[in-house]
Amino acid sequence: MNLEKTKKITIFSLQWILICILTGFFSGSASAFFLVSLEWVTQIRIQNSELIWFLPFGGLIIGLLYHYWGTDIIKGNNLLLEEYQNPSKIIPLKMTPMVLIGTLITHLFGGSAGREGTAVQMGASISDQFSRIFKLDPFDRKSLIIIGISAGFASVFGTPLAGALFALEVVYFNKISLKSCVLSFLTAYIAYYTVEFWQVKHTHYHIPIVPEMNFENLLWIILVGILFGLTAMLFSRSTAFWSACFSKTIAFPPLRPFIGGSILAVCVYFIGTTKYIGLGVPVIVDSFSTANASCDFLLKILFTGFTLGAGFKGGEVTPLFFIGATLGSALSVFVPLPIALLAGMGFVAVFSGATHTPIACTVMGIELFGIESGVFIGFACLVAYFSSGSVGIYHSQIVKGPKYHLYQKINQTKLDLF
């Protein structure tokens, strides 16, 4: 009996190890291809600025693709969270090519979007196919979705620890098994090393000076952390606002990105700069050494919220990095902390507030900037998390825990007073 039980456990373990290896490799390879393709289309756009006038037609193509062939996957990251909460239908594999094509079109013609959503959706749609191959039950599908999110995030940003933690933290208030935790870390590292194997490089950032932590610096961290949290709230609500506006005013979905793209192209022409379109990585890098204008983060919120609200594809995270880093950089004029440290804190803290994932964001900051800045980054992420409200960029995410209880008490106090 014991021998038979041991045999079953061994087979079960080998099956999941195989799933992790395959998911990590295929998701990592997809991310590597995506990163190379994204850099390629970005360079084409930079060298041919007139491509911005084709953004409406690129939007129309995306709109038509999703309207006629992608209605079951149009929810994107929210679909992954919904399937995790209530597993019902395997995530279609077509999500991978469609979100990839949609994101590349968005960036080729000058939309303001990111890349995390694309990588995460590709990872989850790939991993969920194994539920059919191995005939897994709904509970095991939860583990597949976690490892898909983990693989996509870790591989596209080059942060395996943060990728594994993000996948767990973003679904934290649903039931998570110990098995899912182990598998998430294993898959994240396999996906990360797969990108390394394909010799695709990630952007590096550096914080050269980190002051000592003292009471005065802690007060400054709390202040800027609140500002980062409020900025995250503004971004989340901006995207939701534009999405609702387009849905209410334009009945035919493919026309939404067409009209939105037309407005974006005209706006880019009149402001006379392409600074706020695309990923904006050069601006992020510069923000660590040169103070940004105080309007940079607001204009990026406007352009990204409008782009995604109109129906273009991509992610929110890299724009959030842009917004946080440029805000932190601009605050260096008033806050007596090193500019690179403020940019780095904003980089991950705004992301923390918008996704309700302070632990993953703290670890990401340590992976990207070094352990020396870890205490500053951790406090900033935590304060931003509490300051960003109860609505984030993933509307299907369940938000509970300390933040949830805090806002419940605040709302109850308001009711008691009035």
Tab-separated table of C-alpha atoms in Angstrom, residues 114-320:
chain	number	residue	atom	x	y	z
A	114	GLY	CA	3.107	48.470	-21.763
A	115	ARG	CA	4.111	44.845	-22.103
A	116	GLU	CA	3.269	43.058	-18.841
A	117	GLY	CA	-0.320	42.331	-19.848
A	118	THR	CA	0.840	40.710	-23.062
A	119	ALA	CA	3.444	38.474	-21.388
A	120	VAL	CA	1.103	37.438	-18.566
A	121	GLN	CA	-1.737	36.609	-20.959
A	122	MET	CA	0.594	34.598	-23.186
A	123	GLY	CA	1.963	32.723	-20.169
A	124	ALA	CA	-1.458	31.864	-18.745
A	125	SER	CA	-2.977	30.859	-22.085
A	126	ILE	CA	-0.016	28.543	-22.681
A	127	SER	CA	-0.028	27.010	-19.203
A	128	ASP	CA	-3.788	26.419	-19.158
A	129	GLN	CA	-3.558	24.134	-22.204
A	130	PHE	CA	-1.987	21.495	-19.953
A	131	SER	CA	-5.289	21.146	-18.106
A	132	ARG	CA	-6.643	19.558	-21.266
A	133	ILE	CA	-3.548	17.468	-21.998
A	134	PHE	CA	-3.267	16.048	-18.477
A	135	LYS	CA	-7.022	16.147	-17.747
A	136	LEU	CA	-6.602	18.261	-14.627
A	137	ASP	CA	-9.494	19.203	-12.340
A	138	PRO	CA	-10.607	22.820	-11.661
A	139	PHE	CA	-8.497	23.070	-8.495
A	140	ASP	CA	-5.338	22.126	-10.412
A	141	ARG	CA	-6.263	24.700	-13.065
A	142	LYS	CA	-5.741	27.352	-10.409
A	143	SER	CA	-2.116	26.251	-10.141
A	144	LEU	CA	-1.757	26.397	-13.920
A	145	ILE	CA	-3.002	29.980	-14.054
A	146	ILE	CA	-0.620	30.985	-11.259
A	147	ILE	CA	2.417	29.482	-12.970
A	148	GLY	CA	1.395	31.075	-16.290
A	149	ILE	CA	1.195	34.533	-14.695
A	150	SER	CA	4.474	33.870	-12.886
A	151	ALA	CA	6.268	32.789	-16.067
A	152	GLY	CA	5.040	35.759	-18.093
A	153	PHE	CA	5.891	38.381	-15.492
A	154	ALA	CA	9.299	36.936	-14.562
A	155	SER	CA	10.426	36.542	-18.157
A	156	VAL	CA	9.316	39.919	-19.503
A	157	PHE	CA	10.900	41.959	-16.689
A	158	GLY	CA	13.822	39.711	-15.747
A	159	THR	CA	12.680	39.511	-12.110
A	160	PRO	CA	11.975	35.860	-11.203
A	161	LEU	CA	11.387	36.357	-7.479
A	162	ALA	CA	9.005	39.249	-8.070
A	163	GLY	CA	7.288	37.316	-10.860
A	164	ALA	CA	6.593	34.330	-8.606
A	165	LEU	CA	5.372	36.549	-5.775
A	166	PHE	CA	3.252	38.719	-8.068
A	167	ALA	CA	1.389	35.659	-9.381
A	168	LEU	CA	0.621	34.600	-5.806
A	169	GLU	CA	-0.128	38.040	-4.391
A	170	VAL	CA	-2.452	39.176	-7.178
A	171	VAL	CA	-4.772	36.218	-6.340
A	172	TYR	CA	-3.869	36.201	-2.642
A	173	PHE	CA	-7.382	36.434	-1.246
A	174	ASN	CA	-8.489	33.287	-2.975
A	175	LYS	CA	-7.384	29.909	-1.745
A	176	ILE	CA	-3.746	29.174	-2.627
A	177	SER	CA	-2.130	25.797	-2.037
A	178	LEU	CA	1.462	25.227	-0.958
A	179	LYS	CA	1.894	23.343	-4.222
A	180	SER	CA	1.036	26.487	-6.199
A	181	CYS	CA	3.646	28.468	-4.255
A	182	VAL	CA	6.435	26.003	-5.037
A	183	LEU	CA	5.392	25.674	-8.683
A	184	SER	CA	5.198	29.445	-9.100
A	185	PHE	CA	8.826	29.933	-8.062
A	186	LEU	CA	10.047	26.976	-10.115
A	187	THR	CA	8.304	28.152	-13.290
A	188	ALA	CA	9.386	31.773	-12.809
A	189	TYR	CA	13.056	30.794	-12.763
A	190	ILE	CA	12.702	28.443	-15.731
A	191	ALA	CA	11.024	31.219	-17.756
A	192	TYR	CA	13.649	33.743	-16.639
A	193	TYR	CA	16.564	31.498	-17.661
A	194	THR	CA	14.828	30.686	-20.943
A	195	VAL	CA	14.967	34.389	-21.860
A	196	GLU	CA	18.621	34.381	-20.781
A	197	PHE	CA	19.198	31.336	-22.994
A	198	TRP	CA	17.828	33.249	-25.988
A	199	GLN	CA	20.259	36.073	-25.071
A	200	VAL	CA	17.549	38.696	-24.785
A	201	LYS	CA	18.565	41.517	-22.451
A	202	HIS	CA	16.489	43.509	-19.983
A	203	THR	CA	16.862	47.177	-19.069
A	204	HIS	CA	19.129	47.834	-16.073
A	205	TYR	CA	18.705	50.615	-13.532
A	206	HIS	CA	21.056	51.886	-10.848
A	207	ILE	CA	20.668	53.763	-7.559
A	208	PRO	CA	24.209	54.918	-6.700
A	209	ILE	CA	23.504	56.712	-3.405
A	210	VAL	CA	21.288	55.419	-0.583
A	211	PRO	CA	21.242	57.532	2.605
A	212	GLU	CA	20.854	56.166	6.108
A	213	MET	CA	17.366	55.556	7.364
A	214	ASN	CA	16.363	58.020	10.064
A	215	PHE	CA	13.185	59.622	11.368
A	216	GLU	CA	13.335	62.577	8.958
A	217	ASN	CA	13.831	60.342	5.926
A	218	LEU	CA	10.998	58.100	7.108
A	219	LEU	CA	8.648	61.091	7.150
A	220	TRP	CA	9.684	61.971	3.601
A	221	ILE	CA	9.066	58.365	2.510
A	222	ILE	CA	5.571	58.468	3.996
A	223	LEU	CA	4.836	61.747	2.222
A	224	VAL	CA	6.041	60.625	-1.212
A	225	GLY	CA	4.475	57.182	-0.662
A	226	ILE	CA	1.072	58.839	-0.227
A	227	LEU	CA	1.633	60.799	-3.442
A	228	PHE	CA	2.612	57.597	-5.265
A	229	GLY	CA	-0.528	55.871	-3.964
A	230	LEU	CA	-2.803	58.726	-5.026
A	231	THR	CA	-1.132	58.691	-8.457
A	232	ALA	CA	-1.827	54.960	-8.753
A	233	MET	CA	-5.471	55.648	-7.894
A	234	LEU	CA	-5.630	58.381	-10.541
A	235	PHE	CA	-4.199	56.034	-13.170
A	236	SER	CA	-6.615	53.201	-12.346
A	237	ARG	CA	-9.630	55.485	-12.416
A	238	SER	CA	-8.441	57.252	-15.555
A	239	THR	CA	-8.247	53.996	-17.510
A	240	ALA	CA	-11.679	52.930	-16.243
A	241	PHE	CA	-13.125	56.368	-17.072
A	242	TRP	CA	-11.932	56.353	-20.686
A	243	SER	CA	-13.043	52.761	-21.175
A	244	ALA	CA	-16.537	53.645	-19.928
A	245	CYS	CA	-16.651	56.750	-22.138
A	246	PHE	CA	-15.795	54.810	-25.283
A	247	SER	CA	-18.257	52.025	-24.413
A	248	LYS	CA	-21.114	54.441	-23.844
A	249	THR	CA	-20.525	56.728	-26.822
A	250	ILE	CA	-19.398	54.303	-29.561
A	251	ALA	CA	-21.647	51.287	-30.025
A	252	PHE	CA	-19.510	49.406	-32.581
A	253	PRO	CA	-16.374	48.207	-30.687
A	254	PRO	CA	-13.897	48.234	-33.642
A	255	LEU	CA	-14.553	51.950	-34.122
A	256	ARG	CA	-13.420	52.769	-30.574
A	257	PRO	CA	-9.666	52.301	-31.183
A	258	PHE	CA	-10.060	53.880	-34.642
A	259	ILE	CA	-11.526	57.078	-33.214
A	260	GLY	CA	-9.261	56.927	-30.165
A	261	GLY	CA	-6.224	56.473	-32.407
A	262	SER	CA	-7.250	59.478	-34.504
A	263	ILE	CA	-7.471	61.680	-31.412
A	264	LEU	CA	-4.128	60.394	-30.091
A	265	ALA	CA	-2.375	61.067	-33.411
A	266	VAL	CA	-3.645	64.651	-33.499
A	267	CYS	CA	-2.632	65.215	-29.856
A	268	VAL	CA	0.897	63.907	-30.465
A	269	TYR	CA	1.207	66.180	-33.486
A	270	PHE	CA	0.148	69.302	-31.583
A	271	ILE	CA	2.245	68.724	-28.436
A	272	GLY	CA	5.245	68.186	-30.717
A	273	THR	CA	6.842	65.242	-28.907
A	274	THR	CA	6.638	61.452	-28.859
A	275	LYS	CA	7.830	61.355	-25.254
A	276	TYR	CA	4.536	60.033	-23.914
A	277	ILE	CA	3.853	57.228	-26.397
A	278	GLY	CA	5.211	53.679	-26.485
A	279	LEU	CA	6.966	52.159	-23.479
A	280	GLY	CA	8.977	55.263	-22.655
A	281	VAL	CA	11.988	53.297	-21.390
A	282	PRO	CA	14.557	56.003	-22.351
A	283	VAL	CA	12.581	58.533	-20.293
A	284	ILE	CA	12.504	56.110	-17.350
A	285	VAL	CA	16.275	55.623	-17.539
A	286	ASP	CA	16.893	59.384	-17.734
A	287	SER	CA	14.640	60.035	-14.736
A	288	PHE	CA	17.228	58.361	-12.484
A	289	SER	CA	19.722	61.143	-13.208
A	290	THR	CA	17.774	64.167	-14.509
A	291	ALA	CA	14.773	65.804	-12.846
A	292	ASN	CA	11.627	65.476	-14.942
A	293	ALA	CA	9.052	68.164	-15.575
A	294	SER	CA	6.174	68.043	-13.102
A	295	CYS	CA	3.664	67.407	-15.900
A	296	ASP	CA	5.385	64.324	-17.355
A	297	PHE	CA	3.671	61.775	-15.131
A	298	LEU	CA	0.254	63.394	-15.639
A	299	LEU	CA	0.570	63.374	-19.426
A	300	LYS	CA	1.622	59.711	-19.372
A	301	ILE	CA	-1.452	58.896	-17.278
A	302	LEU	CA	-3.623	60.715	-19.810
A	303	PHE	CA	-2.060	59.094	-22.891
A	304	THR	CA	-1.972	55.571	-21.450
A	305	GLY	CA	-5.446	55.684	-19.954
A	306	PHE	CA	-6.837	56.958	-23.242
A	307	THR	CA	-4.926	54.369	-25.302
A	308	LEU	CA	-6.037	51.375	-23.235
A	309	GLY	CA	-9.528	52.748	-22.690
A	310	ALA	CA	-9.978	53.043	-26.455
A	311	GLY	CA	-9.234	49.339	-26.875
A	312	PHE	CA	-5.567	49.168	-27.839
A	313	LYS	CA	-3.552	46.255	-26.448
A	314	GLY	CA	-0.523	46.033	-24.179
A	315	GLY	CA	-0.068	46.323	-20.454
A	316	GLU	CA	-0.261	48.936	-17.751
A	317	VAL	CA	2.867	48.127	-15.771
A	318	THR	CA	5.644	49.759	-17.828
A	319	PRO	CA	3.582	52.968	-18.117
A	320	LEU	CA	3.186	52.750	-14.328
